[in-house]
Structure formats: C-alpha cells, structure tokens
Coordinates of C-alpha atoms and ligand atoms in Angstrom, one line a residue:
X10 CA 51.6 11.4 19.2
X11 CA 50.4 7.9 19.8
X12 CA 50.0 7.4 16.0
X13 CA 53.8 7.5 15.5
X14 CA 55.1 4.2 16.9
X15 CA 58.8 3.1 16.9
X16 CA 59.8 -0.5 17.7
X17 CA 63.3 -1.0 19.0
X18 CA 65.1 -4.1 20.1
X19 CA 67.8 -6.6 19.2
X20 CA 68.1 -8.5 16.0
X21 CA 65.4 -11.2 16.0
X22 CA 63.4 -9.6 18.8
X23 CA 60.4 -9.4 16.5
X24 CA 60.4 -5.8 15.4
X25 CA 59.4 -6.5 11.8
X26 CA 56.9 -9.3 12.7
X27 CA 55.2 -7.5 15.5
X28 CA 55.4 -4.1 13.7
X29 CA 53.3 -5.5 10.8
X30 CA 50.7 -7.0 13.1
X31 CA 50.6 -3.8 15.2
X32 CA 50.2 -1.5 12.2
X33 CA 47.2 -3.6 10.9
X34 CA 45.7 -3.5 14.4
X35 CA 46.1 0.3 14.7
X36 CA 45.0 0.9 11.1
X37 CA 48.4 2.6 10.4
X38 CA 50.9 2.1 7.5
X39 CA 54.0 0.1 8.3
X40 CA 57.6 0.9 7.5
X41 CA 60.7 -1.2 8.2
X42 CA 63.8 0.9 8.1
X43 CA 66.0 -2.1 7.1
X44 CA 63.7 -2.8 4.1
X45 CA 63.5 1.0 3.3
X46 CA 67.3 1.1 3.1
X47 CA 67.4 -2.0 0.9
X48 CA 64.7 -0.6 -1.4
X49 CA 66.4 2.8 -1.7
X50 CA 69.8 1.4 -2.4
X51 CA 69.0 -1.8 -4.2
X52 CA 71.5 -3.5 -1.9
X53 CA 71.4 -5.9 1.0
X54 CA 72.7 -4.8 4.4
X55 CA 75.7 -7.0 3.8
X56 CA 76.4 -5.3 0.4
X57 CA 76.1 -1.8 1.9
X58 CA 78.4 -2.8 4.8
X59 CA 80.9 -4.3 2.4
X60 CA 80.9 -1.2 0.2
X61 CA 80.5 1.6 2.8
X62 CA 81.3 0.1 6.2
X63 CA 78.9 0.2 9.1
X64 CA 79.1 4.0 9.3
X65 CA 77.6 4.1 5.8
X66 CA 74.8 1.8 6.8
X67 CA 74.1 3.8 10.0
X68 CA 73.8 7.0 8.1
X69 CA 71.4 5.5 5.7
X70 CA 69.2 3.9 8.4
X71 CA 69.1 7.2 10.3
X72 CA 67.9 9.0 7.2
X73 CA 65.3 6.2 6.6
X74 CA 64.0 6.7 10.2
X75 CA 63.3 10.4 9.6
X76 CA 62.0 9.8 6.1
X77 CA 59.5 7.2 7.4
X78 CA 57.9 9.7 9.8
X79 CA 58.0 12.6 7.3
X80 CA 56.3 10.5 4.6
X81 CA 53.4 9.6 6.9
X82 CA 52.1 12.7 8.8
X83 CA 49.0 10.8 9.7
X84 CA 51.0 8.2 11.7
X85 CA 53.0 5.1 11.0
X86 CA 54.4 2.1 12.8
X87 CA 58.2 2.0 12.2
X88 CA 60.2 -1.2 12.8
X89 CA 63.9 -0.1 13.3
X90 CA 67.1 -2.0 12.8
X91 CA 68.8 -3.4 15.9
X92 CA 71.5 -0.7 15.8
X93 CA 69.2 2.3 15.3
X94 CA 69.5 3.2 19.0
X95 CA 73.4 3.5 18.8
X96 CA 73.1 7.1 17.8
X97 CA 72.0 9.4 20.6
X98 CA 70.3 11.6 18.0
X99 CA 68.1 8.7 16.9
X100 CA 67.1 7.9 20.5
X101 CA 66.2 11.5 21.2
X102 CA 64.4 11.8 17.9
X103 CA 62.2 8.7 18.4
X104 CA 61.4 9.6 22.0
X105 CA 60.5 13.2 21.2
X106 CA 58.4 12.4 18.1
X107 CA 56.5 9.3 19.0
X108 CA 56.0 6.3 21.3
X109 CA 59.0 4.0 21.5
X110 CA 58.4 0.4 22.4
X111 CA 61.3 -2.0 23.4
X112 CA 60.8 -5.6 22.4
X113 CA 62.8 -7.1 25.3
X114 CA 64.1 -10.6 24.9
X115 CA 66.9 -12.7 26.6
X116 CA 69.9 -13.5 24.4
X117 CA 69.1 -17.2 24.4
X118 CA 65.7 -16.5 22.8
X119 CA 67.3 -14.2 20.2
X120 CA 70.0 -16.8 19.4
X121 CA 67.3 -19.6 19.0
X122 CA 65.3 -17.5 16.6
X123 CA 68.4 -16.6 14.6
X124 CA 69.4 -20.2 14.4
X125 CA 66.1 -21.1 12.6
X126 CA 65.8 -17.9 10.5
X127 CA 67.2 -18.4 7.0
X128 CA 67.4 -14.6 6.5
X129 CA 69.7 -14.3 9.5
X130 CA 72.4 -16.0 7.6
X131 CA 72.5 -13.1 5.2
X132 CA 73.2 -10.6 7.9
X133 CA 76.8 -9.8 8.5
X134 CA 78.2 -10.8 11.9
X135 CA 79.0 -7.9 14.1
X136 CA 81.6 -9.6 16.2
X137 CA 82.9 -12.7 14.4
X138 CA 81.6 -14.8 17.3
X139 CA 79.1 -17.7 17.0
X140 CA 75.4 -16.7 17.0
X141 CA 74.7 -17.4 20.7
X142 CA 77.8 -15.5 21.9
X143 CA 77.2 -12.7 19.5
X144 CA 73.6 -12.3 20.6
X145 CA 74.7 -12.1 24.2
X146 CA 77.6 -9.7 23.6
X147 CA 75.6 -7.3 21.4
X148 CA 72.6 -7.4 23.8
X149 CA 74.8 -6.6 26.8
X150 CA 76.0 -3.5 25.0
X151 CA 72.7 -2.3 23.6
X152 CA 70.1 -3.2 26.2
X153 CA 70.8 0.0 28.1
X154 CA 70.3 2.0 24.9
X155 CA 67.0 0.2 24.1
X156 CA 65.8 0.9 27.6
X157 CA 66.9 4.6 27.4
X158 CA 65.1 5.1 24.1
X159 CA 61.9 3.4 25.1
X160 CA 58.8 4.7 26.8
X161 CA 57.5 1.1 27.3
X162 CA 59.1 -2.4 27.5
X163 CA 57.3 -5.4 26.0
X164 CA 57.9 -9.1 26.5
X165 CA 59.2 -10.2 23.1
X166 CA 58.7 -13.9 24.0
X167 CA 54.9 -13.5 23.9
X168 CA 53.0 -14.3 20.7
X169 CA 52.7 -11.2 18.4
X170 CA 48.9 -10.9 19.0
X171 CA 49.5 -10.7 22.8
X172 CA 52.2 -8.1 22.4
X173 CA 49.9 -6.0 20.2
X174 CA 47.1 -6.3 22.8
X175 CA 49.5 -5.0 25.4
X176 CA 50.4 -2.1 23.2
X177 CA 46.8 -1.3 22.5
X178 CA 46.2 -1.1 26.3
X179 CA 49.2 1.2 26.7
X180 CA 48.0 3.5 24.0
X181 CA 44.5 3.6 25.3
X182 CA 45.8 4.4 28.8
X183 CA 47.9 7.2 27.4
X184 CA 44.9 8.7 25.6
X185 CA 42.8 8.8 28.7
Ligands
ADP4 P1 63.6 -8.3 13.9 O1 62.8 -7.5 12.9 O2 63.5 -7.7 15.3 O3 65.0 -8.6 13.5 P2 61.9 -10.5 13.0 O4 60.5 -9.9 13.1 O5 62.5 -10.5 11.7 O6 62.8 -9.7 14.0 O7 61.7 -11.9 13.7 C1 62.9 -12.8 13.7 C2 62.4 -14.2 13.8 O8 61.7 -14.5 15.0 C3 61.4 -14.6 12.6 O9 61.7 -15.9 12.2 C4 60.1 -14.4 13.2 O10 59.1 -15.3 12.6 C5 60.3 -14.9 14.7 N1 59.4 -14.1 15.6 C6 59.3 -12.8 15.7 N2 58.5 -12.4 16.7 C7 58.1 -13.5 17.3 C8 57.2 -13.8 18.4 N3 56.6 -12.8 19.1 N4 57.0 -15.1 18.7 C9 57.6 -16.1 18.0 N5 58.4 -15.9 17.0 C10 58.7 -14.6 16.6
MG5 MG1 63.5 -6.5 11.2

C-alpha cells in the first residue's frame, strides 16, 4: 500500500529528517525505529549495545519495525535504522508490506554530515575506524542490501523538500 512507506539508507543519509517532512506532506504519522527502541527501553543505542550486544539491538529494531506498521493500519512513514536491512526478513517484510525508499548518498556526504552532527558522537562505532573510513566501509557492505530492499532510489544530497516532491511523484505514478 502506498500509505506504508519505509525509508532505508546509511547512517546520516537523512531517513529521520526526510521521513518527518514526508509524513507531514503525505498526512501520515511518523515513526522512527531508533527512537521507538529508545522509548521502549529507556536506553540509548550505545547503552543497549553495551548491555546486549548488536544482536540485542537488532532484535529490538526488528520488533519496532513490525510494531510501527501494526500500530498504524491507516498508514505510516517509518524511518529505519541504518542496519535494518541486514536481516533478510526485514528486507522481505518491508518490500512486501509497503513502499521502500532508499536514500542514496556517497560515503563522503555521509561522513561530512556525521562530522557536524553532535548526535553522531553518541552512536557507537561499528568498525573502530575514523568516521570517513567507517562510512565508506559500512556503505560498501550495505549498499547492495539497501538497493535490494528498495522499490525506489532517491538522491539523498537534495534538500528534503525536493526529495519529498520526488516521492510524491512516484506515489502518484504508482496510483495511476
Ligand atoms: P539518519 O536518520 O538517516 O541517520 P538524519 O535525518 O538524522 O539521518 O540526518 C543526519 C544529519 O544530516 C542531520 O544533521 C540532518 O540535519 C542532516 N540532513 C539530513 N537530510 C539532509 C538533507 N536532505 N540535506 C541536508 N542535510 C540533511
Ligand atoms: Mg535516523
């Protein structure tokens, strides 16, 4: 259904920022799975990873993905975490249930955004590398998974309003 929209992409590709704008534009509620996990546990991602490891966090975000859709039968825009697509079941679930949009960005853009985002410093490193190297390494691993999950790719370097205008066009075309 075009009223169930999933945003996938790397950390700092703009899933949360664009998701909020898109939800307003489509007149749908907005759920961010990272925020949902934080709200349901009362812990930051870093705290969950420290206590339960990445597998614990992955289980919680997979549950948050399904809970977001179940809680909003009339539709919802869901911003996912950068690692949501790692699980084949999550990719299949999103593709089957809704429209999956990949916010595609080169590693250099992601690293530049992370460098000036104070919240990024609170996220645990996945590799122990510096920010630019980590963005490149993680993107190389995950880009095929984002592409496999997605129905449409969007240029994440555009301003959020332009990205949302492109999505509105895609959804209108699909409804014809
Ligand atoms: P994600 O949820 O994918 O990790 P965020 O939405 O938190 O990404 O955005 C990461 C950073 O990049 C934030 O500082 C945000 O303001 C900025 N940003 C996001 N999307 C855009 C965009 N389309 N153009 C310019 N800056 C953006
Ligand atoms: Mg986010």
